Short mmCIF file of C-alpha atoms in Angstrom, two decimals:
data_model
loop_
_atom_site.label_atom_id
_atom_site.label_comp_id
_atom_site.label_asym_id
_atom_site.label_seq_id
_atom_site.Cartn_x
_atom_site.Cartn_y
_atom_site.Cartn_z
CA MET A 142 -0.02 0.13 0.07
CA TYR A 143 1.37 3.62 -0.78
CA SER A 144 0.35 6.86 0.28
CA ILE A 145 1.35 10.02 1.98
CA TYR A 146 0.62 8.46 5.26
CA HIS A 147 2.98 5.52 4.71
CA PHE A 148 5.77 8.17 3.44
CA PHE A 149 5.20 10.04 6.85
CA ARG A 150 5.61 6.60 8.52
CA SER A 151 8.82 6.36 6.88
CA LEU A 152 10.12 9.64 8.05
CA THR A 153 9.18 8.92 11.56
CA GLU A 154 11.19 5.73 11.39
CA ASN A 155 14.44 7.76 10.41
CA ARG A 156 13.51 11.00 11.92
CA GLN A 157 16.99 11.51 13.58
CA VAL A 158 18.53 11.61 10.13
CA LEU A 159 16.22 14.54 9.05
CA LYS A 160 18.15 16.75 11.64
CA THR A 161 21.59 15.36 10.84
CA CYS A 162 21.66 15.07 7.20
CA SER A 163 23.37 18.18 5.40
CA ARG A 164 20.69 18.44 2.43
CA LEU A 165 17.26 17.28 2.71
CA ASP A 166 17.59 15.38 -0.72
CA GLN A 167 20.17 13.21 0.86
CA PHE A 168 17.86 11.68 3.42
CA PRO A 169 17.21 7.94 2.77
CA PHE A 170 13.80 8.01 1.46
CA ASN A 171 11.75 4.66 1.26
CA GLU A 172 12.15 4.27 -2.69
CA LYS A 173 9.54 1.36 -2.40
CA LEU A 174 7.08 4.05 -1.90
CA LEU A 175 8.24 6.39 -4.96
CA SER A 176 7.43 6.33 -8.40
CA CYS A 177 9.82 8.98 -9.18
CA LYS A 178 12.73 10.85 -7.64
CA ASN A 179 14.60 13.97 -9.05
CA THR A 180 16.50 17.17 -8.33
CA GLY A 181 15.81 20.60 -9.62
CA ILE A 182 12.41 19.58 -11.32
CA PHE A 183 8.91 19.53 -9.78
CA PRO A 184 7.97 17.15 -8.17
CA ASP A 185 11.14 16.00 -6.26
CA LEU A 186 9.30 12.96 -5.23
CA ALA A 187 6.13 11.10 -6.25
CA ILE A 188 4.34 8.34 -4.32
CA ARG A 189 3.53 5.22 -6.26
CA LEU A 190 -0.27 4.85 -7.28
CA ASN A 191 -2.38 1.91 -5.73
CA LYS A 192 -4.38 -0.18 -8.01
CA ASP A 193 -7.08 -0.29 -5.36
CA LYS A 194 -7.75 3.41 -4.59
CA SER A 195 -10.72 2.74 -2.23
CA MET A 196 -8.72 3.54 0.94
CA PHE A 197 -5.38 5.25 -0.26
CA THR A 198 -4.98 6.49 -3.60
CA GLY A 199 -1.44 6.90 -3.68
CA GLY A 200 0.06 9.48 -6.25
CA GLU A 201 0.89 12.34 -4.21
CA LEU A 202 3.46 14.77 -5.20
CA ILE A 203 6.04 16.08 -2.89
CA GLU A 204 8.63 18.99 -3.08
CA LEU A 205 11.41 19.59 -0.79
CA LYS A 206 12.22 22.70 0.83
CA ASP A 207 15.41 23.10 2.88
CA ARG A 208 16.68 25.93 4.64
CA SER A 209 19.25 26.98 7.30
CA SER A 210 16.72 29.43 9.21
CA TYR A 211 12.94 29.23 10.13
CA SER A 212 11.72 30.64 6.98
CA VAL A 213 10.60 28.59 4.00
CA SER A 214 12.77 28.86 0.98
CA SER A 215 11.23 30.46 -2.14
CA PHE A 216 9.40 28.39 -4.89
CA ASN A 217 11.08 28.87 -8.22
CA SER A 218 8.93 28.58 -11.33
CA THR A 219 6.35 26.31 -9.75
CA ILE A 220 3.79 28.05 -7.53
CA PRO A 221 2.65 26.24 -4.37
CA SER A 222 -0.58 24.54 -4.94
CA ARG A 223 -3.01 22.01 -3.20
CA ASN A 224 -3.00 19.56 -6.16
CA LYS A 225 -2.06 19.72 -9.72
CA LYS A 226 -2.94 17.78 -12.88
CA ILE A 227 -0.70 15.05 -13.88
CA GLN A 228 -0.93 16.07 -17.57
CA ASP A 229 0.51 19.33 -16.56
CA ILE A 230 3.42 17.58 -14.99
CA ILE A 231 4.19 15.14 -17.61
CA LEU A 232 5.19 17.05 -20.81
CA GLY A 233 5.70 14.99 -23.65
CA GLU A 234 6.66 11.33 -24.30
CA ASN A 235 10.25 11.92 -23.51
CA SER A 236 9.38 13.30 -19.98
CA ILE A 237 11.67 12.23 -17.35
CA ILE A 238 8.95 12.08 -14.81
CA LYS A 239 6.59 9.94 -17.17
CA LYS A 240 9.46 7.45 -17.74
CA GLN A 241 10.22 6.92 -14.18
CA MET A 242 6.51 6.35 -13.32
CA GLU A 243 6.13 4.00 -16.00
CA GLU A 244 8.85 2.10 -15.00
CA ALA A 245 7.61 2.05 -11.39
CA GLY A 246 4.55 0.48 -12.95
CA ASP A 247 1.93 3.41 -12.26
CA ASP A 248 -0.99 3.42 -14.59
CA ILE A 249 -0.42 7.22 -14.81
CA LEU A 250 -3.68 8.55 -16.09
CA SER A 251 -5.82 6.56 -13.71
CA LEU A 252 -5.48 9.51 -11.25
CA HIS A 253 -5.66 13.03 -13.00
CA ASP A 254 -5.53 15.15 -9.92
CA ARG A 255 -2.58 15.00 -7.62
CA ASP A 256 -2.61 16.07 -4.02
CA VAL A 257 0.70 18.04 -3.51
CA TYR A 258 2.61 18.11 -0.30
CA TYR A 259 5.64 19.94 0.84
CA LEU A 260 8.50 18.48 3.10
CA VAL A 261 9.83 21.71 5.02
CA ARG A 262 12.94 21.73 7.04
CA GLY A 263 14.23 24.62 8.73
CA LYS A 264 17.31 24.99 11.07
CA LYS A 265 17.84 27.80 13.84
CA ASN A 266 20.43 27.84 16.70
CA GLN A 267 21.05 23.99 16.55
CA ASN A 268 17.42 23.45 16.44
CA THR A 269 15.29 21.68 13.63
CA LYS A 270 11.58 21.83 12.75
CA VAL A 271 10.32 19.23 9.74
CA CYS A 272 6.89 19.54 8.21
CA LEU A 273 5.29 17.49 5.87
CA VAL A 274 2.51 19.87 4.96
CA ASN A 275 -0.56 19.61 2.55
CA GLY A 276 -0.17 22.28 -0.24
CA SER A 277 -3.45 24.04 0.65
CA PHE A 278 -1.34 25.62 3.59
CA PHE A 279 0.23 27.74 0.93
CA GLU A 280 -2.55 27.98 -1.73
CA THR A 281 -4.86 30.31 0.10
CA VAL A 282 -6.22 31.49 -3.06
CA SER A 283 -6.26 30.16 -6.47
CA ILE A 284 -3.00 30.22 -8.64
CA GLU A 285 -5.08 32.27 -11.33
CA ASN A 286 -6.25 34.66 -8.87
CA LEU A 287 -2.86 35.47 -7.28
CA ILE A 288 -1.12 35.85 -10.78
CA SER A 289 -4.16 38.04 -12.20
CA GLN A 290 -4.26 40.35 -8.99
CA SER A 291 -0.49 40.74 -9.17
CA PHE A 292 -0.71 41.80 -12.65
CA SER A 293 -3.47 44.03 -11.67
CA GLN A 294 -1.19 45.78 -9.25
CA VAL A 295 1.55 46.37 -11.65
CA LEU A 296 -1.24 47.92 -14.27
CA ASP A 297 -2.17 50.07 -11.41
CA GLU A 298 1.07 51.48 -10.59
CA ARG A 299 1.96 51.95 -14.21
CA LEU A 300 -1.39 53.95 -14.78
CA ARG A 301 -0.83 55.98 -11.94
CA GLU A 302 2.98 56.73 -12.92
CA SER A 303 1.88 57.66 -16.55
CA GLY A 304 -1.23 59.51 -15.72
CA GLN A 305 -3.19 57.25 -18.06
CA GLU A 306 -6.71 55.70 -17.45
CA ILE A 307 -8.30 52.80 -18.72
CA SER A 308 -12.04 51.30 -18.36
CA ALA A 309 -12.70 48.89 -15.61
CA GLU A 310 -13.85 46.39 -18.33
CA PHE A 311 -10.84 46.68 -20.20
CA LYS A 312 -8.61 46.24 -16.97
CA GLN A 313 -10.58 43.09 -16.08
CA THR A 314 -9.90 41.86 -19.78
CA LEU A 315 -6.01 42.32 -19.38
CA THR A 316 -5.75 40.92 -16.06
CA SER A 317 -7.77 37.86 -16.87
CA LEU A 318 -5.69 37.20 -19.86
CA PHE A 319 -2.51 37.00 -17.57
CA SER A 320 -3.83 34.82 -15.13
CA GLN A 321 -2.10 31.42 -16.42
CA GLN A 322 1.42 30.62 -15.41
CA GLN A 323 2.00 29.14 -18.85
CA ASN A 324 1.90 32.40 -20.17
CA PHE A 325 5.11 33.49 -18.32
CA SER A 326 7.25 30.19 -18.55
CA LYS A 327 7.38 30.12 -22.47
CA VAL A 328 10.66 31.42 -23.95
CA ARG A 329 9.68 34.45 -26.31
CA ASN A 330 11.82 34.59 -29.62
CA ILE A 331 11.77 38.39 -30.91
CA ASP A 332 12.90 39.25 -34.52
CA LYS A 333 16.45 40.47 -34.82
CA ALA A 334 17.05 39.98 -30.87
CA SER A 335 20.00 38.24 -30.04
CA VAL A 336 18.54 37.14 -26.83
CA LYS A 337 15.47 35.26 -26.00
CA LEU A 338 13.14 36.27 -22.97
CA ARG A 339 11.35 34.21 -20.50
CA PHE A 340 9.62 35.70 -17.51
CA ARG A 341 10.13 33.70 -14.38
CA ILE A 342 7.64 33.65 -11.50
CA MET A 343 9.18 33.07 -7.80
CA THR A 344 6.81 32.87 -4.84
CA GLU A 345 7.89 33.85 -1.27
CA VAL A 346 5.89 32.75 1.82
CA LYS A 347 4.54 35.35 3.94
CA ALA A 348 4.80 35.24 7.64
CA GLU A 349 1.15 34.02 8.08
CA GLY A 350 1.92 31.22 5.50
CA ASN A 351 5.33 30.08 7.40
CA ILE A 352 4.79 26.92 9.22
CA LEU A 353 8.26 27.15 10.85
CA ASN A 354 7.55 30.75 12.13
CA PRO A 355 7.47 30.38 16.00
CA LYS A 356 5.48 33.49 16.61
CA LYS A 357 2.62 32.61 13.97
CA TYR A 358 2.49 28.74 14.90
CA PRO A 359 4.24 28.19 18.10
CA GLU A 360 2.49 24.74 18.32
CA ILE A 361 5.10 23.52 15.94
CA LYS A 362 7.81 22.97 18.55
CA ASP A 363 11.92 22.78 17.87
CA ASN A 364 13.12 19.37 17.26
CA THR A 365 9.94 17.86 15.92
CA LEU A 366 8.70 16.27 12.77
CA SER A 367 5.07 17.47 11.98
CA PHE A 368 2.43 16.02 9.51
CA LEU A 369 -0.28 18.69 8.61
CA LEU A 370 -3.40 18.02 6.67
CA PRO A 371 -6.58 20.35 6.07
CA LEU A 372 -9.30 20.01 8.45
CA HIS A 373 -12.59 21.77 7.14
CA SER A 374 -15.08 19.13 8.71
CA ALA A 375 -15.66 16.50 11.11
CA GLU A 376 -15.70 14.06 8.17
CA ASP A 377 -12.34 15.41 7.50
CA GLU A 378 -11.02 14.50 11.03
CA LYS A 379 -12.75 10.99 10.79
CA PHE A 380 -11.11 10.24 7.47
CA ILE A 381 -7.56 11.19 8.73
CA LEU A 382 -7.90 9.40 11.96
CA THR A 383 -9.13 6.26 10.01
CA ARG A 384 -6.21 6.06 7.88
CA LEU A 385 -3.70 6.95 10.89
CA GLU A 386 -4.78 4.03 12.42
CA ILE A 387 -4.36 1.69 9.37
CA VAL A 388 -0.89 2.91 9.14
CA PHE A 389 0.14 3.22 12.73
CA ASN A 390 -0.67 0.72 15.75
CA PRO A 391 -1.94 1.84 18.81
CA ASP A 392 1.42 2.20 20.57
CA GLU A 393 2.86 3.92 17.94
CA LEU A 394 -0.07 6.51 17.79
CA SER A 395 0.34 7.03 21.55
CA ALA A 396 3.79 8.60 20.86
CA PHE A 397 2.43 11.35 18.88
CA SER A 398 1.05 14.61 19.95
CA ILE A 399 -2.13 15.16 17.89
CA PHE A 400 -3.76 18.71 17.74
CA LYS A 401 -5.24 21.16 15.61
CA ILE A 402 -3.86 24.68 14.59
CA LYS A 403 -5.47 27.77 13.01
CA HIS A 404 -3.92 29.02 9.77
CA HIS A 405 -4.41 32.85 9.52
CA PHE A 406 -5.96 32.69 6.01
CA ASN A 407 -7.18 29.09 5.72
CA GLY A 408 -9.19 27.43 8.41
CA HIS A 409 -7.71 24.58 10.56
CA PHE A 410 -5.27 21.91 10.15
CA PHE A 411 -4.98 18.36 11.81
CA VAL A 412 -1.42 18.19 13.17
CA VAL A 413 0.39 14.91 14.07
CA GLN A 414 3.76 15.66 15.73
CA LEU A 415 6.81 13.51 17.10
CA PRO A 416 9.83 14.69 18.76
CA PHE A 417 13.16 13.75 17.19
#
């Protein structure tokens, strides 16, 4: 059986290494759980798919975020999100990710929408925090809305500087046209220009979205490994507890601190925490 819960279990079994390894990508991940493993492209890791998806679907995508401070390293090119369509990840027949997943035996298109998780590690004053966190912790507005509103701010600034005005309808049209990340990621080839141009989106986490920030999220203690899942209903909590009880035995579960935290922008999250 494969899932993000089983991945978290594998982290707990070697959690001391999470504190001592110099780079997070050097951690001895349980490769039996993985359908791909890469460096420098999204995703860094992906969980294998289960043929029987009734209890665990598998297929989760994981990005590693590692920094020598209690701040989350910036997201280069790929805006953090709660899920992604696998078709947007696997580009072309020669995709490295596609080949790895096929070699792992995945029926890739049997699960189109993939949950995204971030394995975040921060270090400060000989202390370490590690969080395996669902992407909804960072995606509190849609990516399209984030891009279009950012572009709207740029447009407003230029209009004020130039003293020009445009209608609200025309502004809405412009900002909606520039709401897709793919528009920025393509290389632009201009006649007679000796260089090509590509705009690159970088995303930085605010204090309110920084799970490592001790002032915003004091419940995330030093020298702990935490697993965070969105919690929007009683059914969500039952769903999480049922799966935890499948993956961990009662003695193992009794060693965890289990509680809820309130995100500053996005409701409550269920937290499973274990000290190093």
